[in-house]
Coordinates of C-alpha atoms and ligand atoms in Angstrom, one line a residue:
M1 CA -68.0 28.0 -123.5
Y2 CA -70.6 26.4 -121.3
I3 CA -69.8 28.8 -118.5
L4 CA -69.9 31.7 -120.8
T5 CA -73.3 30.7 -122.1
T6 CA -74.8 30.1 -118.7
S7 CA -73.5 33.4 -117.4
F8 CA -74.9 35.0 -120.6
I9 CA -78.3 33.4 -119.9
N10 CA -78.1 34.4 -116.3
K11 CA -77.3 37.9 -117.2
N12 CA -80.2 38.1 -119.6
F13 CA -82.5 36.4 -117.1
L14 CA -81.4 38.8 -114.3
Q15 CA -81.8 41.7 -116.6
S16 CA -85.3 40.8 -117.5
I17 CA -86.2 40.3 -113.9
F18 CA -84.7 43.7 -113.2
L19 CA -86.7 45.3 -116.1
Y20 CA -89.8 43.6 -115.0
F21 CA -89.5 45.1 -111.5
C22 CA -88.6 48.5 -113.0
N23 CA -91.7 48.3 -115.1
V24 CA -93.9 47.3 -112.2
K25 CA -92.4 50.2 -110.3
L26 CA -93.0 52.6 -113.1
Q27 CA -96.5 51.5 -113.5
T28 CA -97.2 51.9 -109.8
L29 CA -95.6 55.4 -110.0
T30 CA -97.8 56.3 -112.9
I31 CA -100.9 55.1 -111.1
K32 CA -100.0 56.8 -107.8
L33 CA -98.7 60.1 -109.1
N34 CA -100.6 60.9 -112.2
H35 CA -101.4 64.4 -111.0
M36 CA -100.8 66.6 -114.0
P37 CA -99.0 64.5 -116.4
G38 CA -96.4 65.9 -118.8
F39 CA -94.0 63.0 -117.8
E40 CA -96.5 60.5 -119.3
L41 CA -95.5 61.6 -122.8
W42 CA -91.7 61.5 -122.5
G43 CA -89.9 60.8 -125.7
E44 CA -87.4 61.5 -128.4
E45 CA -88.0 65.3 -128.3
E46 CA -86.8 65.5 -124.7
R47 CA -83.8 63.2 -125.3
K48 CA -82.8 65.4 -128.3
E49 CA -82.9 68.7 -126.4
V50 CA -80.9 67.2 -123.4
S51 CA -78.3 65.6 -125.7
D52 CA -77.7 69.1 -127.3
V53 CA -76.5 70.2 -123.9
L54 CA -74.6 67.0 -123.2
E55 CA -72.7 67.4 -126.4
T56 CA -71.2 70.7 -125.2
G57 CA -71.1 69.8 -121.5
I58 CA -72.0 73.4 -120.6
L59 CA -74.7 72.7 -117.9
M60 CA -74.9 76.2 -116.6
R61 CA -77.2 78.8 -118.0
Y62 CA -74.8 81.7 -117.7
G63 CA -71.4 82.4 -119.3
F64 CA -69.0 80.0 -121.1
D65 CA -70.1 81.7 -124.4
G66 CA -67.4 80.1 -126.5
P67 CA -67.6 76.4 -125.5
R68 CA -71.4 76.4 -125.4
K69 CA -71.5 76.7 -129.2
G70 CA -74.7 78.7 -129.3
I71 CA -76.7 76.4 -127.1
W72 CA -78.7 78.5 -124.7
K73 CA -81.7 76.3 -123.6
S74 CA -82.8 78.5 -120.6
I75 CA -82.9 81.6 -122.7
E76 CA -84.7 79.7 -125.4
L77 CA -87.3 78.3 -122.9
E78 CA -87.9 81.8 -121.5
K79 CA -88.6 83.1 -125.0
E80 CA -90.9 80.2 -125.7
I81 CA -92.7 80.8 -122.4
C82 CA -93.2 84.5 -123.3
K83 CA -94.5 83.6 -126.7
T84 CA -96.8 80.7 -125.6
F85 CA -98.4 82.5 -122.7
G86 CA -98.3 86.1 -123.8
S87 CA -96.1 87.4 -121.0
K88 CA -93.6 90.2 -121.6
Y89 CA -90.9 88.7 -119.4
A90 CA -90.2 85.2 -118.0
Q91 CA -87.5 84.3 -115.4
L92 CA -86.8 80.6 -115.0
T93 CA -86.1 79.3 -111.5
S94 CA -85.0 76.0 -109.8
S95 CA -88.6 75.2 -108.7
G96 CA -92.1 76.5 -108.4
T97 CA -91.5 77.2 -104.8
S98 CA -88.4 79.3 -105.6
A99 CA -90.4 81.1 -108.3
L100 CA -93.0 82.2 -105.7
T101 CA -90.2 83.3 -103.3
T102 CA -88.5 85.2 -106.2
A103 CA -91.7 86.8 -107.3
M104 CA -92.5 88.0 -103.7
A105 CA -89.0 89.3 -103.2
A106 CA -89.1 91.2 -106.5
L107 CA -92.5 92.6 -105.7
G108 CA -91.1 94.0 -102.5
I109 CA -93.0 91.7 -100.1
G110 CA -91.1 91.1 -96.8
A111 CA -91.0 91.3 -93.1
G112 CA -94.4 92.0 -91.5
D113 CA -96.4 92.0 -94.7
E114 CA -99.5 89.9 -94.9
V115 CA -100.2 87.7 -97.9
I116 CA -103.7 86.5 -98.2
M117 CA -103.9 83.0 -99.6
P118 CA -106.4 80.1 -99.7
S119 CA -106.8 77.3 -97.1
F120 CA -106.6 74.8 -100.0
T121 CA -103.3 74.8 -101.9
F122 CA -100.0 73.0 -101.9
V123 CA -97.7 73.6 -98.9
A124 CA -95.3 75.4 -101.2
S125 CA -97.5 78.5 -101.2
F126 CA -97.1 79.3 -97.5
E127 CA -93.5 78.0 -97.5
A128 CA -92.6 80.8 -100.0
V129 CA -94.4 83.4 -97.9
L130 CA -92.6 82.4 -94.7
S131 CA -89.2 82.3 -96.5
I132 CA -89.3 86.0 -97.2
G133 CA -90.3 86.9 -93.7
A134 CA -94.0 87.6 -94.5
I135 CA -97.1 86.4 -92.9
P136 CA -99.4 83.9 -94.6
V137 CA -103.1 84.8 -93.9
L138 CA -105.2 81.8 -94.8
V139 CA -108.8 82.3 -95.8
D140 CA -111.7 80.2 -97.0
V141 CA -112.2 78.8 -100.5
D142 CA -115.6 78.6 -102.3
E143 CA -116.9 75.9 -104.7
S144 CA -114.4 77.1 -107.3
L145 CA -111.8 75.5 -104.9
T146 CA -109.9 78.8 -105.0
L147 CA -110.0 82.0 -103.0
N148 CA -113.5 83.2 -101.9
P149 CA -113.4 86.9 -102.8
Q150 CA -115.6 87.9 -99.9
A151 CA -113.2 86.0 -97.5
V152 CA -110.4 88.0 -99.0
L153 CA -112.1 91.3 -98.4
N154 CA -112.9 90.3 -94.8
A155 CA -109.2 89.5 -94.2
I156 CA -107.7 92.8 -95.4
T157 CA -105.9 94.7 -92.7
R158 CA -103.4 97.6 -92.6
K159 CA -100.6 95.1 -93.1
T160 CA -102.0 93.3 -96.1
K161 CA -99.6 93.7 -99.0
C162 CA -100.5 90.9 -101.4
V163 CA -103.4 88.6 -102.5
M164 CA -102.2 85.3 -103.8
P165 CA -104.9 83.3 -105.5
V166 CA -103.9 79.7 -106.2
H167 CA -105.4 78.3 -109.4
M168 CA -105.8 74.8 -108.0
C169 CA -106.2 71.6 -110.0
G170 CA -106.1 73.1 -113.4
S171 CA -108.8 75.7 -113.0
M172 CA -109.0 79.3 -112.0
A173 CA -110.0 81.8 -109.3
D174 CA -112.4 84.6 -110.0
M175 CA -109.8 87.0 -111.3
D176 CA -112.1 89.9 -112.0
A177 CA -113.3 90.0 -108.5
L178 CA -109.8 89.6 -107.0
K179 CA -108.3 92.2 -109.3
A180 CA -111.0 94.7 -108.4
I181 CA -110.3 94.1 -104.7
C182 CA -106.5 94.5 -105.2
D183 CA -107.0 97.7 -107.3
E184 CA -109.3 99.2 -104.7
H185 CA -107.0 98.4 -101.8
N186 CA -103.8 99.0 -103.6
L187 CA -102.6 95.4 -103.2
I188 CA -100.2 93.2 -105.2
L189 CA -101.9 90.4 -107.1
L190 CA -99.6 87.4 -107.4
E191 CA -100.9 84.3 -109.1
D192 CA -99.7 80.9 -108.0
A193 CA -100.5 79.2 -111.3
C194 CA -98.2 76.3 -110.6
Q195 CA -100.9 73.7 -111.2
S196 CA -102.7 75.4 -114.1
I197 CA -100.3 75.7 -116.9
G198 CA -102.2 76.4 -120.1
G199 CA -105.4 77.4 -118.3
T200 CA -107.0 80.7 -119.3
Y201 CA -109.3 83.3 -117.9
K202 CA -111.3 85.5 -120.3
G203 CA -108.7 85.0 -123.0
K204 CA -105.6 85.5 -120.8
F205 CA -103.3 82.7 -119.6
L206 CA -103.4 82.0 -115.9
G207 CA -100.2 83.4 -114.4
T208 CA -100.1 86.5 -116.7
I209 CA -103.1 88.4 -115.2
G210 CA -101.7 89.7 -111.9
H211 CA -98.5 91.7 -111.2
A212 CA -96.7 88.5 -111.5
G213 CA -97.5 84.8 -111.8
T214 CA -95.7 81.5 -111.4
F215 CA -95.6 78.0 -112.9
S216 CA -94.0 74.9 -111.5
F217 CA -92.3 72.4 -113.8
D218 CA -91.8 69.7 -111.1
F219 CA -92.3 66.1 -112.1
V220 CA -96.1 65.9 -111.8
K221 CA -97.0 69.2 -113.4
T222 CA -98.7 69.7 -116.8
I223 CA -95.3 70.2 -118.3
T224 CA -92.2 69.0 -116.5
C225 CA -88.5 69.6 -116.6
A226 CA -87.9 67.4 -113.5
E227 CA -87.4 70.4 -111.2
G228 CA -88.0 74.0 -112.3
G229 CA -90.3 76.9 -112.3
V230 CA -90.9 80.4 -113.8
V231 CA -91.9 83.8 -112.8
M232 CA -93.9 85.7 -115.5
T233 CA -94.5 89.4 -115.4
N234 CA -95.2 92.3 -117.7
D235 CA -93.3 94.7 -115.5
E236 CA -89.7 95.2 -116.6
A237 CA -88.5 96.4 -113.2
V238 CA -89.9 93.3 -111.5
Y239 CA -88.3 91.0 -114.1
V240 CA -84.9 92.6 -113.7
K241 CA -85.1 92.0 -110.0
C242 CA -86.1 88.4 -110.5
D243 CA -83.2 87.9 -112.9
G244 CA -80.7 89.2 -110.3
Y245 CA -82.4 87.6 -107.3
T246 CA -82.2 84.1 -108.7
D247 CA -78.5 84.5 -109.3
H248 CA -76.9 85.9 -106.1
G249 CA -77.8 89.5 -107.2
H250 CA -75.8 89.5 -110.4
D251 CA -76.8 92.4 -112.6
H252 CA -75.8 90.4 -115.7
K253 CA -74.7 93.5 -117.5
G254 CA -71.2 92.5 -118.5
V255 CA -69.7 89.6 -120.3
D256 CA -67.5 88.7 -117.3
R257 CA -69.6 87.2 -114.5
G258 CA -66.8 88.0 -112.0
A259 CA -67.0 91.7 -112.8
D260 CA -70.8 91.8 -112.5
L261 CA -72.2 94.3 -109.9
H262 CA -74.6 93.3 -107.1
P263 CA -77.2 96.0 -106.7
F264 CA -79.0 93.9 -104.0
I265 CA -78.6 90.7 -102.1
G266 CA -79.8 87.7 -104.0
Y267 CA -80.0 83.9 -103.8
N268 CA -79.3 80.9 -105.9
F269 CA -82.5 79.8 -107.5
R270 CA -81.0 79.1 -110.9
I271 CA -82.3 76.5 -113.3
S272 CA -79.7 74.3 -115.1
E273 CA -79.4 73.9 -118.9
L274 CA -80.3 70.2 -118.6
H275 CA -83.6 71.0 -116.9
A276 CA -84.4 73.8 -119.3
A277 CA -83.7 71.5 -122.2
V278 CA -86.4 69.1 -121.0
G279 CA -88.8 72.0 -120.5
L280 CA -88.2 73.2 -124.0
A281 CA -89.3 69.9 -125.4
Q282 CA -92.3 69.7 -123.2
I283 CA -93.6 73.2 -123.8
K284 CA -93.7 72.4 -127.5
K285 CA -96.1 69.5 -126.6
L286 CA -98.3 71.6 -124.4
D287 CA -101.1 72.0 -127.0
T288 CA -101.2 68.2 -127.4
F289 CA -101.3 67.7 -123.7
L290 CA -104.2 70.2 -123.3
A291 CA -106.2 68.7 -126.2
I292 CA -106.0 65.2 -124.7
Q293 CA -106.8 66.5 -121.2
K294 CA -109.8 68.3 -122.4
K295 CA -111.1 65.4 -124.4
N296 CA -110.7 62.9 -121.5
H297 CA -112.1 65.4 -119.0
A298 CA -115.2 66.0 -121.1
Q299 CA -115.8 62.3 -121.6
L300 CA -115.5 61.6 -117.9
K301 CA -117.6 64.5 -116.9
N302 CA -120.4 63.4 -119.2
I303 CA -120.4 60.0 -117.5
L304 CA -120.4 61.4 -113.9
A305 CA -123.0 64.0 -114.8
Q306 CA -125.5 61.2 -115.2
L307 CA -125.8 60.9 -111.5
P308 CA -127.9 63.7 -110.0
E309 CA -126.1 63.4 -106.7
I310 CA -122.9 64.6 -108.3
S311 CA -122.2 68.3 -108.7
F312 CA -119.1 69.9 -110.2
R313 CA -116.7 72.6 -109.2
T314 CA -117.7 76.1 -110.3
I315 CA -115.4 77.4 -113.0
P316 CA -115.3 81.2 -113.4
D317 CA -114.4 80.8 -117.1
A318 CA -115.4 77.3 -118.2
T319 CA -113.5 77.5 -121.6
G320 CA -110.3 78.2 -119.7
D321 CA -110.2 75.0 -117.6
S322 CA -106.9 73.3 -118.4
C323 CA -108.6 70.0 -117.4
T324 CA -105.8 68.4 -115.5
F325 CA -108.4 67.3 -113.0
L326 CA -112.2 66.7 -112.9
S327 CA -113.3 68.0 -109.4
W328 CA -116.7 66.9 -108.2
F329 CA -118.9 67.1 -105.1
L330 CA -121.2 64.6 -103.3
P331 CA -124.1 65.8 -101.2
T332 CA -122.6 65.2 -97.7
E333 CA -119.3 64.6 -95.9
D334 CA -120.5 61.2 -94.7
I335 CA -121.4 60.0 -98.2
T336 CA -118.1 61.3 -99.6
K337 CA -116.1 59.5 -96.9
A338 CA -118.0 56.3 -97.6
V339 CA -117.3 56.7 -101.3
V340 CA -113.6 57.2 -100.7
A341 CA -113.5 54.1 -98.4
E342 CA -115.3 52.1 -101.0
L343 CA -113.0 53.3 -103.8
K344 CA -110.1 52.1 -101.6
A345 CA -111.8 48.8 -100.8
Q346 CA -112.2 48.2 -104.6
N347 CA -108.6 49.3 -105.2
I348 CA -109.7 52.1 -107.6
V349 CA -108.8 55.0 -105.3
A350 CA -105.6 55.8 -107.2
G351 CA -106.1 59.0 -109.2
N352 CA -109.1 60.1 -107.1
F353 CA -107.9 62.7 -104.6
Y354 CA -109.7 63.4 -101.3
W355 CA -107.9 66.6 -100.4
Y356 CA -109.8 67.1 -97.2
A357 CA -107.8 64.2 -95.6
N358 CA -104.6 64.9 -97.6
N359 CA -101.5 65.9 -95.7
W360 CA -100.1 68.3 -98.3
H361 CA -103.0 70.3 -99.7
Y362 CA -105.4 71.4 -97.0
I363 CA -105.2 73.3 -93.7
K364 CA -106.8 70.5 -91.7
Q365 CA -103.6 68.3 -91.8
W366 CA -101.1 71.1 -91.6
Q367 CA -100.2 70.6 -87.9
H368 CA -96.6 71.7 -88.6
L369 CA -97.9 75.1 -89.9
K370 CA -100.4 75.5 -87.1
E371 CA -97.8 74.7 -84.4
A372 CA -95.1 76.8 -86.2
T373 CA -92.8 73.8 -86.3
T374 CA -89.6 75.2 -87.9
L375 CA -86.0 74.3 -87.8
Y376 CA -85.0 77.9 -86.9
N377 CA -86.6 80.8 -85.2
L378 CA -89.4 82.5 -87.0
N379 CA -89.9 86.2 -86.4
E380 CA -92.4 86.9 -83.6
E381 CA -95.1 88.2 -85.9
Q382 CA -94.9 85.1 -88.1
K383 CA -95.0 82.8 -85.1
T384 CA -98.0 84.5 -83.5
A385 CA -99.9 84.5 -86.8
L386 CA -99.3 80.7 -87.3
L387 CA -100.3 79.7 -83.8
K388 CA -103.6 81.7 -84.3
L389 CA -104.4 79.4 -87.2
Q390 CA -105.2 76.7 -84.5
T391 CA -108.4 78.5 -83.5
Q392 CA -109.3 80.1 -86.8
D393 CA -112.7 78.9 -88.1
F394 CA -112.4 77.1 -91.4
S395 CA -115.9 75.6 -91.3
V396 CA -116.8 77.1 -94.7
S397 CA -113.8 75.5 -96.4
D398 CA -114.4 72.3 -94.5
A399 CA -118.0 72.1 -95.7
I400 CA -116.7 72.3 -99.3
M401 CA -113.5 70.3 -99.1
S402 CA -115.1 67.5 -97.1
R403 CA -117.5 66.8 -100.1
C404 CA -114.9 67.1 -102.9
I405 CA -113.1 64.5 -104.9
S406 CA -110.7 65.4 -107.7
T407 CA -110.0 62.8 -110.4
S408 CA -106.7 63.4 -112.2
I409 CA -106.9 63.2 -115.9
S410 CA -104.3 61.0 -117.6
L411 CA -102.8 61.6 -121.1
L412 CA -102.6 57.9 -121.6
W413 CA -106.2 56.8 -121.2
S414 CA -108.1 55.3 -124.1
E415 CA -111.7 56.2 -124.6
E416 CA -112.5 52.7 -123.3
Q417 CA -110.5 53.3 -120.2
V418 CA -112.2 56.6 -119.4
K419 CA -115.5 54.9 -119.8
E420 CA -114.5 52.1 -117.5
K421 CA -113.2 54.6 -114.8
G422 CA -116.3 56.6 -115.0
E423 CA -118.6 53.6 -114.7
K424 CA -116.7 52.2 -111.8
I425 CA -116.9 55.5 -109.9
I426 CA -120.7 55.6 -110.6
A427 CA -121.1 52.0 -109.4
V428 CA -119.3 52.8 -106.2
I429 CA -121.4 55.9 -105.5
K430 CA -124.6 54.0 -106.3
K431 CA -123.6 51.3 -103.9
V432 CA -122.9 53.8 -101.1
L433 CA -126.1 55.7 -101.8
E434 CA -128.2 52.5 -101.6
K435 CA -126.6 51.6 -98.3
E436 CA -127.4 55.1 -97.0
S437 CA -131.0 54.9 -98.0
I438 CA -131.4 51.5 -96.3
N439 CA -129.8 52.8 -93.2
A440 CA -131.9 56.0 -93.2
Ligands
LIG501 C1 -96.3 72.3 -107.3 C2 -96.8 73.5 -106.7 C3 -95.9 74.5 -106.2 C4 -94.5 74.3 -106.1 O1 -93.8 73.8 -107.1 P1 -92.4 73.0 -106.9 O2 -91.9 73.1 -108.3 O3 -92.8 71.6 -106.6 O4 -91.6 73.7 -105.9 C5 -96.5 75.7 -105.7 N1 -97.8 75.8 -105.6 C6 -98.7 74.9 -106.1 C7 -100.1 75.2 -106.0 C8 -98.2 73.7 -106.6 O5 -99.0 72.7 -107.0

């Protein structure tokens, strides 16, 4: 009995230590990764949708019509996406990266085609371009932190096939200007809206304005399904190609998968029912997420706006900002670097992103891209284009990105916490500015 009791206590004790460490770990995770935070409001709704799938055990989105007992989470999520964002068609994929790859394949972009994209994005944008044999042409961003339309115009050649704006950090590119350029030069407009779920431009959802657009539902996006993505388009032919491409070229016309025809070569970029189930719960919370983001964003912006040295990102349609981040500029690169260093010194750097020095989001640190470091042989055109990036002048982007800090907006902040965050940032900047003026 004694032994039993001790081992019971021990077990409880060990369990609480374990839970304590899990908790600490989870908190660190939240602090480090609170990018765009659907995962912050995980709950009963997600568990319910997933358990519907676990009940039947049919984890695949296609086939097994009998045993799945009417549970079709992927189809349901695609319908919900069409309804929510006003897109005619939606094709779920295994990730945002595979959504971009799928969209490009379906739009007929391939070997030798040039895709104009911004110098500031996530690496996935150029990964997708390279994966279909095309050439990423990187051009400058402006203070919208997205494609500079004039830089796009300057980069157009005979080989240009597509312009791919990336709606970074919750807000949008100047879509009227980019659409006009694409129309005039007969180019495909493909929106990488992976980071801007729920953002709008002149009344239309980001990702639904070009020939096609993509979202990512990875773990740190506005809504998550762990891993997943979607291609949205209003073009039925493009959609049908996406549908086949993500499933080994299956035409999905019959009831027997094995008897399907393969009108073209495809791939496997399928989403699973488990992932789609999570997405289904999350998309129903999107309005709540956006409302919280907008409220916290507005409060933080009001605080930072008190300091005349801070300016903010330009937003082509301010009402359409999804407000996942508040992006702001300081007057010079030196001041910005000093502020970042001071934020670090005071241990409040988490959630404040200095993209200029970041390994994953800006051309400056993409040595692997500029040196064409791949595991396999690229085609010669791709290799030549990548090596040329080493000498390309990105000083216009540098001048913008080196002064920019993006503060990610959490869904969990109280008003008090936003106030505290804002005031801490202000205090850091004031301290740096005072030092500067003494040194000057
Ligand atoms: C997250 C992201 C992607 C890729 O999404 P994954 O689902 O992580 O593959 C593509 N582009 C941008 C701008 C992103 O932020």
